[in-house]
CSV table of C-alpha atoms in Angstrom, one decimal:
chain,number,residue,atom,x,y,z
A,293,MET,CA,-21.3,26.5,-47.3
A,294,THR,CA,-19.8,23.0,-47.1
A,295,VAL,CA,-16.5,24.3,-45.9
A,296,ARG,CA,-18.3,26.3,-43.1
A,297,LEU,CA,-20.2,23.2,-42.0
A,298,VAL,CA,-17.0,21.1,-41.9
A,299,VAL,CA,-15.2,23.8,-39.9
A,300,ARG,CA,-18.1,24.2,-37.4
A,301,THR,CA,-18.3,20.4,-37.0
A,302,LEU,CA,-14.6,20.1,-36.4
A,303,SER,CA,-14.8,22.9,-33.9
A,304,GLU,CA,-17.6,21.3,-32.0
A,305,LEU,CA,-15.8,18.0,-32.0
A,306,CYS,CA,-12.6,19.6,-30.6
A,307,ILE,CA,-14.6,21.3,-27.8
A,308,THR,CA,-16.3,18.0,-27.0
A,309,VAL,CA,-13.0,16.1,-26.9
A,310,GLY,CA,-11.4,18.8,-24.8
A,311,ALA,CA,-14.3,18.7,-22.3
A,312,LEU,CA,-13.9,14.9,-22.1
A,313,ILE,CA,-10.2,15.2,-21.5
A,314,VAL,CA,-10.8,17.8,-18.7
A,315,LEU,CA,-13.4,15.5,-17.1
A,316,PHE,CA,-11.0,12.5,-17.3
A,317,VAL,CA,-8.2,14.5,-15.6
A,318,VAL,CA,-10.6,15.7,-12.9
A,319,TYR,CA,-11.6,12.0,-12.4
A,320,VAL,CA,-8.0,10.8,-12.1
A,321,LEU,CA,-6.6,13.6,-10.0
A,322,TYR,CA,-9.6,14.3,-7.8
A,323,TRP,CA,-12.5,11.9,-7.8
A,324,THR,CA,-10.5,8.7,-7.4
A,325,GLY,CA,-8.9,10.3,-4.3
A,326,VAL,CA,-12.4,11.2,-2.9
A,327,GLN,CA,-13.5,7.6,-3.5
A,328,ALA,CA,-10.3,6.3,-1.9
A,329,ASP,CA,-10.7,8.5,1.2
A,330,SER,CA,-14.2,7.1,1.8
A,331,ALA,CA,-13.2,3.5,1.1
A,332,THR,CA,-10.1,3.7,3.3
A,333,ALA,CA,-12.0,5.3,6.2
A,334,GLY,CA,-14.6,2.6,5.9
A,335,GLN,CA,-11.9,-0.1,6.0
A,336,LEU,CA,-10.2,1.5,9.0
A,337,ASP,CA,-13.5,1.8,10.9
A,338,THR,CA,-14.4,-1.8,10.1
A,339,LEU,CA,-11.1,-3.0,11.4
A,340,GLN,CA,-11.4,-1.0,14.6
A,341,GLN,CA,-14.9,-2.4,15.2
A,342,GLU,CA,-13.6,-5.9,14.7
A,343,TRP,CA,-10.8,-5.4,17.1
A,344,VAL,CA,-12.9,-4.0,19.9
A,345,GLY,CA,-13.4,-6.7,22.5
A,346,ARG,CA,-10.9,-9.0,20.9
A,347,PRO,CA,-8.7,-10.7,23.5
A,348,VAL,CA,-5.3,-9.1,23.6
A,349,GLU,CA,-2.0,-10.3,24.9
A,350,THR,CA,-1.0,-9.1,28.4
A,351,PRO,CA,2.8,-8.4,28.7
A,352,GLY,CA,4.5,-11.2,30.5
A,353,ALA,CA,1.5,-13.5,30.6
A,354,PRO,CA,1.7,-16.9,29.0
A,355,ARG,CA,-0.9,-17.5,26.3
A,356,ALA,CA,-1.9,-20.3,24.0
A,357,ALA,CA,-1.2,-19.7,20.3
A,358,PRO,CA,-4.5,-20.2,18.5
A,359,ALA,CA,-4.4,-21.2,14.9
A,360,PRO,CA,-4.5,-18.0,12.8
A,361,ALA,CA,-7.6,-17.4,10.7
A,362,PRO,CA,-6.9,-17.4,7.0
A,363,TYR,CA,-7.0,-14.0,5.3
A,364,THR,CA,-10.1,-13.4,3.2
A,365,ASP,CA,-9.8,-12.1,-0.3
A,366,GLY,CA,-10.8,-8.4,-0.4
A,367,ARG,CA,-11.0,-8.0,3.4
A,368,GLY,CA,-8.8,-5.9,5.6
A,369,PHE,CA,-6.8,-7.5,8.3
A,370,ALA,CA,-4.1,-4.9,9.4
A,371,VAL,CA,-3.2,-1.3,9.3
A,372,MET,CA,0.2,0.1,8.1
A,373,TYR,CA,2.0,3.2,9.2
A,374,VAL,CA,5.2,4.6,7.5
A,375,PRO,CA,6.4,7.7,9.4
A,376,ARG,CA,8.8,8.6,6.5
A,377,LEU,CA,5.7,9.1,4.3
A,378,GLY,CA,3.9,11.4,6.6
A,379,LYS,CA,2.9,11.9,10.3
A,380,ASP,CA,-0.7,10.9,9.5
A,381,TRP,CA,0.1,8.3,6.9
A,382,GLU,CA,-2.2,5.4,7.8
A,383,TRP,CA,-3.6,2.8,5.4
A,384,PRO,CA,-5.5,-0.5,5.7
A,385,VAL,CA,-4.0,-3.7,4.3
A,386,LEU,CA,-6.4,-6.0,2.6
A,387,GLU,CA,-6.0,-9.5,1.2
A,388,GLY,CA,-5.3,-9.6,-2.5
A,389,THR,CA,-4.0,-7.2,-5.2
A,390,LYS,CA,-7.0,-7.1,-7.5
A,391,ALA,CA,-7.9,-3.6,-8.9
A,392,ARG,CA,-11.0,-3.3,-6.8
A,393,THR,CA,-9.0,-4.2,-3.7
A,394,LEU,CA,-6.3,-1.6,-4.3
A,395,LYS,CA,-9.0,1.1,-4.6
A,396,LYS,CA,-9.7,0.6,-0.8
A,397,GLY,CA,-6.1,0.5,0.5
A,398,LEU,CA,-3.0,-1.6,0.2
A,399,GLY,CA,-3.0,-5.2,-1.0
A,400,HIS,CA,-1.3,-8.2,0.4
A,401,TYR,CA,0.1,-10.6,-2.3
A,402,ALA,CA,-1.9,-13.8,-1.8
A,403,GLY,CA,0.5,-16.7,-1.2
A,404,THR,CA,3.2,-14.7,0.5
A,405,ALA,CA,3.9,-14.9,4.2
A,406,ARG,CA,1.5,-13.7,6.8
A,407,LEU,CA,2.1,-10.6,8.8
A,408,GLY,CA,5.0,-11.2,11.1
A,409,GLY,CA,5.5,-14.7,9.9
A,410,THR,CA,8.6,-16.4,8.5
A,411,GLY,CA,9.0,-15.6,4.8
A,412,ASN,CA,8.2,-12.5,2.8
A,413,PHE,CA,5.0,-10.5,3.7
A,414,ALA,CA,4.5,-8.6,0.4
A,415,VAL,CA,2.3,-5.6,-0.1
A,416,ALA,CA,1.3,-3.5,-3.1
A,417,GLY,CA,-0.1,0.0,-3.3
A,418,HIS,CA,-0.9,2.7,-5.9
A,419,ARG,CA,1.7,5.4,-6.5
A,420,ARG,CA,-0.9,7.8,-7.9
A,421,THR,CA,-4.7,7.8,-8.0
A,422,HIS,CA,-7.0,6.2,-5.5
A,423,GLY,CA,-5.5,8.2,-2.6
A,424,ASP,CA,-1.8,8.2,-3.8
A,425,PRO,CA,-0.7,5.9,-0.9
A,426,PHE,CA,2.8,5.4,-2.2
A,427,ARG,CA,3.3,8.8,-3.9
A,428,ASP,CA,6.4,9.5,-1.9
A,429,PHE,CA,7.8,5.9,-2.1
A,430,PRO,CA,11.2,7.0,-3.5
A,431,ARG,CA,11.8,8.9,-0.2
A,432,LEU,CA,12.2,5.6,1.7
A,433,ARG,CA,15.7,5.0,3.1
A,434,ARG,CA,17.6,2.4,4.9
A,435,GLY,CA,16.5,2.2,8.6
A,436,ASP,CA,13.0,3.7,8.0
A,437,ALA,CA,10.3,2.1,10.1
A,438,VAL,CA,7.3,0.4,8.6
A,439,VAL,CA,4.8,-0.4,11.4
A,440,LEU,CA,1.8,-2.6,11.2
A,441,THR,CA,-0.8,-3.9,13.6
A,442,ASP,CA,-3.4,-6.6,13.4
A,443,GLY,CA,-5.2,-5.4,16.5
A,444,THR,CA,-3.4,-7.6,19.0
A,445,THR,CA,0.3,-7.1,18.1
A,446,TRP,CA,2.5,-4.3,16.7
A,447,PHE,CA,5.1,-5.3,14.1
A,448,THR,CA,8.0,-3.0,13.4
A,449,TYR,CA,10.0,-3.6,10.2
A,450,ARG,CA,13.1,-1.7,9.2
A,451,VAL,CA,13.9,-0.9,5.5
A,452,ASP,CA,17.2,-2.4,4.4
A,453,ARG,CA,17.9,-0.3,1.4
A,454,SER,CA,16.6,2.5,-0.8
A,455,PRO,CA,13.9,1.5,-3.3
A,456,TYR,CA,15.0,-0.8,-6.1
A,457,ARG,CA,13.7,-0.3,-9.6
A,458,THR,CA,12.7,-3.2,-11.8
A,459,VAL,CA,10.2,-4.4,-14.4
A,460,PRO,CA,6.6,-5.7,-13.7
A,461,THR,CA,7.6,-9.2,-14.8
A,462,ASP,CA,10.3,-9.5,-12.1
A,463,THR,CA,8.0,-11.5,-9.7
A,464,ALA,CA,11.1,-12.8,-7.8
A,465,VAL,CA,11.0,-9.6,-5.7
A,466,ILE,CA,8.3,-11.2,-3.6
A,467,ASP,CA,10.0,-14.6,-3.2
A,468,PRO,CA,10.5,-15.8,0.4
A,469,VAL,CA,14.1,-14.7,0.1
A,470,PRO,CA,14.3,-12.2,-2.8
A,471,ARG,CA,17.7,-12.7,-4.4
A,472,LYS,CA,18.4,-9.0,-5.0
A,473,SER,CA,17.3,-7.9,-1.5
A,474,GLY,CA,20.6,-8.6,0.2
A,475,PHE,CA,19.0,-11.1,2.6
A,476,ASP,CA,21.1,-14.2,2.9
A,477,GLY,CA,18.7,-16.7,4.2
A,478,PRO,CA,15.2,-17.4,5.6
A,479,GLY,CA,13.8,-14.7,7.9
A,480,ARG,CA,10.8,-12.5,8.6
A,481,TYR,CA,10.7,-10.0,5.7
A,482,LEU,CA,8.5,-7.3,4.2
A,483,THR,CA,8.3,-6.3,0.6
A,484,LEU,CA,6.6,-3.1,-0.6
A,485,THR,CA,5.9,-2.5,-4.3
A,486,THR,CA,4.4,0.3,-6.4
A,487,CYS,CA,4.5,1.6,-9.9
A,488,ASP,CA,7.2,3.8,-11.5
A,489,PRO,CA,7.3,6.4,-13.0
A,490,GLU,CA,5.0,8.4,-10.9
A,491,TRP,CA,2.3,8.6,-13.6
A,492,GLY,CA,3.1,5.4,-15.4
A,493,SER,CA,3.5,1.7,-14.9
A,494,SER,CA,6.3,0.6,-17.1
A,495,HIS,CA,8.4,-0.3,-14.0
A,496,ARG,CA,8.1,-1.1,-10.4
A,497,LEU,CA,9.8,0.3,-7.3
A,498,VAL,CA,10.5,-2.2,-4.5
A,499,ALA,CA,11.5,-1.7,-0.9
A,500,TRP,CA,12.6,-4.6,1.3
A,501,ALA,CA,12.6,-4.7,5.1
A,502,HIS,CA,13.1,-7.1,7.9
A,503,LEU,CA,11.1,-7.6,11.1
A,504,ASP,CA,12.9,-5.6,13.8
A,505,ALA,CA,10.5,-5.9,16.8
A,506,THR,CA,7.1,-6.9,18.0
A,507,GLN,CA,5.0,-6.0,21.0
A,508,PRO,CA,1.4,-6.4,22.2
A,509,VAL,CA,-0.9,-3.5,21.7
A,510,THR,CA,-1.5,-3.4,25.5
A,511,ALA,CA,2.2,-2.3,25.8
A,512,GLY,CA,1.3,0.9,23.9
A,513,ARG,CA,2.4,2.3,20.6
A,514,PRO,CA,5.9,1.4,19.3
A,515,GLN,CA,8.6,4.0,19.8
A,516,ALA,CA,9.1,4.1,16.0
A,517,LEU,CA,5.7,5.8,15.7
A,518,ASP,CA,6.4,8.4,18.4
A,519,GLY,CA,10.0,9.2,17.7
């Protein structure tokens, strides 16, 4: 009788544990993606609404350069496109890299350069879960375009090398001039980072790019997005 009770208890425990594992896998593989889709769409809509009616630069017209507003922690300020990662790949960029921020989109490392500014504009994103923004990160190659807009200007960066693998403690990858990037002096750079391996976080993948071109949004979409 005692043996039968023990076996039955263990069987029920195994079934319960198995059900919990299945629910966890569903949460990781599916539900975080659903949440990310909703959060990302909300961020993109918010940015579009903020940009409507904002004064934009007219090609060839002189304009005063207003002092840029500081980025606000957890709030979106730009949209990123990477054609290599998909025709419809479009993600908001928010200030900060806290866990709750990266559930809504890509995160700008606070303290690194502003978008288009001198220095290193560094951005992090999930490889898997929460929409899988950088799932295909290893596909990036030299010359690939990374295009961003802040609602008034398009910024086109060009990747300088295939992704570099390092450890999480290697924070020098987001220095103003990362020593392993191949850049030989100050410039207008972009760093993208994500986790590696695909379902782990023991390492990081890093891609470095330089600012190749800018144009006002009134001039239309950059050729890099249409070609």
